[in-house]
PDB file of C-alpha atoms in Angstrom:
ATOM      1  CA  MET M  44     -15.497   0.757  17.438  1.00 53.00           C
ATOM      2  CA  THR M  45     -14.655   0.943  13.734  1.00 59.00           C
ATOM      3  CA  VAL M  46     -12.575  -1.945  12.406  1.00 69.00           C
ATOM      4  CA  ILE M  47     -10.400  -1.321   9.353  1.00 75.00           C
ATOM      5  CA  THR M  48      -8.913  -4.310   7.536  1.00 84.00           C
ATOM      6  CA  ASN M  49      -5.407  -3.941   6.111  1.00 88.00           C
ATOM      7  CA  ILE M  50      -5.045  -6.691   3.483  1.00 91.00           C
ATOM      8  CA  CYS M  51      -1.274  -6.119   3.213  1.00 91.00           C
ATOM      9  CA  PRO M  52       0.564  -8.574   5.508  1.00 92.00           C
ATOM     10  CA  LYS M  53       3.552  -6.243   6.025  1.00 91.00           C
ATOM     11  CA  THR M  54       3.443  -2.647   7.180  1.00 89.00           C
ATOM     12  CA  ARG M  55       7.225  -2.227   6.881  1.00 93.00           C
ATOM     13  CA  ILE M  56       9.124  -3.333   3.793  1.00 93.00           C
ATOM     14  CA  ASP M  57      12.937  -3.150   3.771  1.00 94.00           C
ATOM     15  CA  GLY M  58      15.526  -3.591   1.032  1.00 94.00           C
ATOM     16  CA  ILE M  59      13.536  -2.302  -1.943  1.00 94.00           C
ATOM     17  CA  LYS M  60      15.825  -2.041  -4.986  1.00 94.00           C
ATOM     18  CA  ASN M  61      15.469  -0.778  -8.547  1.00 92.00           C
ATOM     19  CA  ALA M  62      16.526  -3.921 -10.432  1.00 88.00           C
ATOM     20  CA  ALA M  63      13.313  -5.826  -9.707  1.00 88.00           C
ATOM     21  CA  ALA M  64      10.090  -4.852  -7.993  1.00 89.00           C
ATOM     22  CA  THR M  65       9.611  -6.191  -4.479  1.00 92.00           C
ATOM     23  CA  GLN M  66       6.407  -8.226  -4.477  1.00 93.00           C
ATOM     24  CA  ILE M  67       4.160  -8.620  -1.436  1.00 93.00           C
ATOM     25  CA  ILE M  68       1.164 -10.937  -1.701  1.00 93.00           C
ATOM     26  CA  CYS M  69      -1.836  -9.381   0.026  1.00 92.00           C
ATOM     27  CA  ALA M  70      -5.032 -11.059   1.139  1.00 91.00           C
ATOM     28  CA  LYS M  71      -7.216 -11.728  -1.898  1.00 87.00           C
ATOM     29  CA  PRO M  72      -9.088  -8.526  -2.808  1.00 84.00           C
ATOM     30  CA  VAL M  73     -12.667  -8.673  -3.984  1.00 83.00           C
ATOM     31  CA  ALA M  74     -12.609  -8.328  -7.778  1.00 78.00           C
ATOM     32  CA  GLY M  75     -14.435  -5.199  -8.868  1.00 80.00           C
ATOM     33  CA  SER M  76     -13.957  -3.428  -5.522  1.00 84.00           C
ATOM     34  CA  ASP M  77     -12.067  -0.180  -5.073  1.00 87.00           C
ATOM     35  CA  TYR M  78      -8.958  -0.181  -2.874  1.00 87.00           C
ATOM     36  CA  VAL M  79      -6.633   2.493  -1.537  1.00 87.00           C
ATOM     37  CA  VAL M  80      -2.888   1.904  -1.164  1.00 87.00           C
ATOM     38  CA  SER M  81      -1.108   4.195   1.284  1.00 85.00           C
ATOM     39  CA  ILE M  82       2.524   4.463   2.356  1.00 85.00           C
ATOM     40  CA  GLY M  83       3.076   6.283   5.639  1.00 82.00           C
ATOM     41  CA  SER M  84       6.739   7.171   5.099  1.00 84.00           C
ATOM     42  CA  ALA M  85       9.827   6.172   3.152  1.00 87.00           C
ATOM     43  CA  ALA M  86      13.570   6.377   3.706  1.00 91.00           C
ATOM     44  CA  GLY M  87      16.482   5.826   1.344  1.00 93.00           C
ATOM     45  CA  GLY M  88      15.090   7.289  -1.859  1.00 91.00           C
ATOM     46  CA  ASP M  89      12.110   7.630  -4.133  1.00 90.00           C
ATOM     47  CA  PHE M  90       9.925   4.682  -5.077  1.00 90.00           C
ATOM     48  CA  ARG M  91       6.978   3.564  -7.155  1.00 90.00           C
ATOM     49  CA  VAL M  92       4.089   1.378  -6.063  1.00 89.00           C
ATOM     50  CA  GLY M  93       1.572  -0.687  -7.980  1.00 88.00           C
ATOM     51  CA  PHE M  94      -1.254  -2.930  -6.861  1.00 87.00           C
ATOM     52  CA  GLY M  95      -2.553  -5.741  -9.020  1.00 83.00           C
ATOM     53  CA  ASP M  96      -0.479  -4.743 -12.068  1.00 81.00           C
ATOM     54  CA  LYS M  97       3.303  -4.325 -11.871  1.00 80.00           C
ATOM     55  CA  ASN M  98       3.259  -2.292 -15.099  1.00 81.00           C
ATOM     56  CA  LYS M  99       0.933   0.367 -13.682  1.00 81.00           C
ATOM     57  CA  GLN M 100       2.933   1.929 -10.883  1.00 83.00           C
ATOM     58  CA  TRP M 101       2.382   5.241  -9.146  1.00 81.00           C
ATOM     59  CA  ASP M 102       4.769   7.546  -7.310  1.00 76.00           C
ATOM     60  CA  GLY M 103       2.496   9.472  -4.969  1.00 64.00           C
ATOM     61  CA  LYS M 104       0.239   8.696  -2.046  1.00 66.00           C
ATOM     62  CA  PRO M 105      -2.400   7.576  -1.477  1.00 72.00           C
ATOM     63  CA  MET M 106      -3.309   5.655  -4.630  1.00 79.00           C
ATOM     64  CA  GLN M 107      -6.849   4.558  -5.367  1.00 80.00           C
ATOM     65  CA  THR M 108      -7.091   1.466  -7.530  1.00 83.00           C
ATOM     66  CA  HIS M 109      -9.771  -0.876  -8.799  1.00 77.00           C
ATOM     67  CA  ALA M 110      -9.157  -4.502  -7.789  1.00 75.00           C
ATOM     68  CA  THR M 111      -8.652  -6.857 -10.699  1.00 72.00           C
ATOM     69  CA  GLY M 112      -8.224  -9.969  -8.581  1.00 74.00           C
ATOM     70  CA  ASP M 113      -4.385  -9.903  -8.469  1.00 80.00           C
ATOM     71  CA  PRO M 114      -3.538  -9.395  -4.766  1.00 87.00           C
ATOM     72  CA  THR M 115       0.114  -8.437  -5.342  1.00 90.00           C
ATOM     73  CA  LEU M 116       1.613  -5.150  -4.165  1.00 91.00           C
ATOM     74  CA  TYR M 117       4.677  -4.122  -6.217  1.00 91.00           C
ATOM     75  CA  ILE M 118       7.285  -1.623  -4.937  1.00 92.00           C
ATOM     76  CA  ARG M 119      10.417  -0.517  -6.815  1.00 92.00           C
ATOM     77  CA  ALA M 120      13.105   2.055  -6.021  1.00 92.00           C
ATOM     78  CA  LEU M 121      13.327   4.725  -8.741  1.00 90.00           C
ATOM     79  CA  ASN M 122      17.116   5.074  -8.670  1.00 92.00           C
ATOM     80  CA  ALA M 123      19.527   2.168  -9.199  1.00 93.00           C
ATOM     81  CA  ALA M 124      21.753   3.254  -6.299  1.00 94.00           C
ATOM     82  CA  ASP M 125      18.926   3.485  -3.743  1.00 94.00           C
ATOM     83  CA  THR M 126      17.742   0.945  -1.191  1.00 95.00           C
ATOM     84  CA  VAL M 127      14.352   2.053   0.079  1.00 93.00           C
ATOM     85  CA  THR M 128      12.429   1.190   3.244  1.00 94.00           C
ATOM     86  CA  VAL M 129       8.721   2.005   3.445  1.00 91.00           C
ATOM     87  CA  THR M 130       6.604   1.977   6.592  1.00 89.00           C
ATOM     88  CA  GLY M 131       2.929   2.400   7.339  1.00 86.00           C
ATOM     89  CA  VAL M 132       1.887   0.305   4.331  1.00 88.00           C
ATOM     90  CA  THR M 133      -1.890  -0.016   4.148  1.00 85.00           C
ATOM     91  CA  VAL M 134      -4.070  -1.619   1.483  1.00 89.00           C
ATOM     92  CA  CYS M 135      -7.734  -1.355   2.350  1.00 88.00           C
ATOM     93  CA  THR M 136     -11.116  -0.902   0.709  1.00 87.00           C
ATOM     94  CA  LEU M 137     -12.181   2.570  -0.325  1.00 86.00           C
ATOM     95  CA  GLU M 138     -14.956   2.389   2.279  1.00 87.00           C
ATOM     96  CA  ASP M 139     -12.460   1.593   5.053  1.00 85.00           C
ATOM     97  CA  TRP M 140     -10.170   4.394   3.852  1.00 83.00           C
ATOM     98  CA  GLN M 141     -13.069   6.858   3.945  1.00 86.00           C
ATOM     99  CA  ARG M 142     -13.848   5.764   7.524  1.00 84.00           C
ATOM    100  CA  LEU M 143     -10.186   6.353   8.457  1.00 78.00           C
ATOM    101  CA  GLN M 144     -10.359   9.841   6.991  1.00 80.00           C
ATOM    102  CA  ALA M 145     -13.627  10.570   8.825  1.00 84.00           C
ATOM    103  CA  LEU M 146     -11.874   9.607  12.082  1.00 80.00           C
ATOM    104  CA  GLY M 147      -8.961  11.903  11.223  1.00 77.00           C
ATOM    105  CA  LEU M 148      -6.540   8.971  10.790  1.00 69.00           C
ATOM    106  CA  SER M 149      -4.227   8.335   7.885  1.00 60.00           C
ATOM    107  CA  PHE M 150      -2.556   4.915   8.205  1.00 54.00           C
ATOM    108  CA  PHE M 151      -1.905   1.950  10.489  1.00 47.00           C
ATOM    109  CA  ASP M 152       1.139   0.753  12.380  1.00 45.00           C
ATOM    110  CA  GLY M 153       0.402  -2.846  11.395  1.00 44.00           C
ATOM    111  CA  ASP M 154      -1.485  -4.009  14.434  1.00 44.00           C
ATOM    112  CA  THR M 155      -4.977  -2.937  15.342  1.00 44.00           C
ATOM    113  CA  MET M 156      -4.004   0.490  16.610  1.00 44.00           C
ATOM    114  CA  PRO M 157      -4.480   3.341  14.139  1.00 45.00           C
ATOM    115  CA  LEU M 158      -1.927   6.136  14.113  1.00 44.00           C
ATOM    116  CA  ALA M 159      -3.230   9.696  14.312  1.00 44.00           C
TER     117      ALA M 159
END
């Protein structure tokens, strides 16, 4: 059995606004390692995500990033009127992400069961 570690403590994040980025502290990444951030789905509007640097945010999925030691995931709604909910949030090592892809899986539901 392949075990994939999601270092993000929440797989569903509600109430994301534009005024200030929602911050989620993840388990401490290994500095110098490569990580992949994936969002399974979103409702309520468009959003941006950053990992380790709130000033470097991306608006696609998945995002590959190099860990700098800051374990914070930042999410911000793009439009001031929107309140966004994201689900299927996964932050894992590049190696784990590649194993997911090899198994034909894309993201987790937050427990130990991968979603196909």
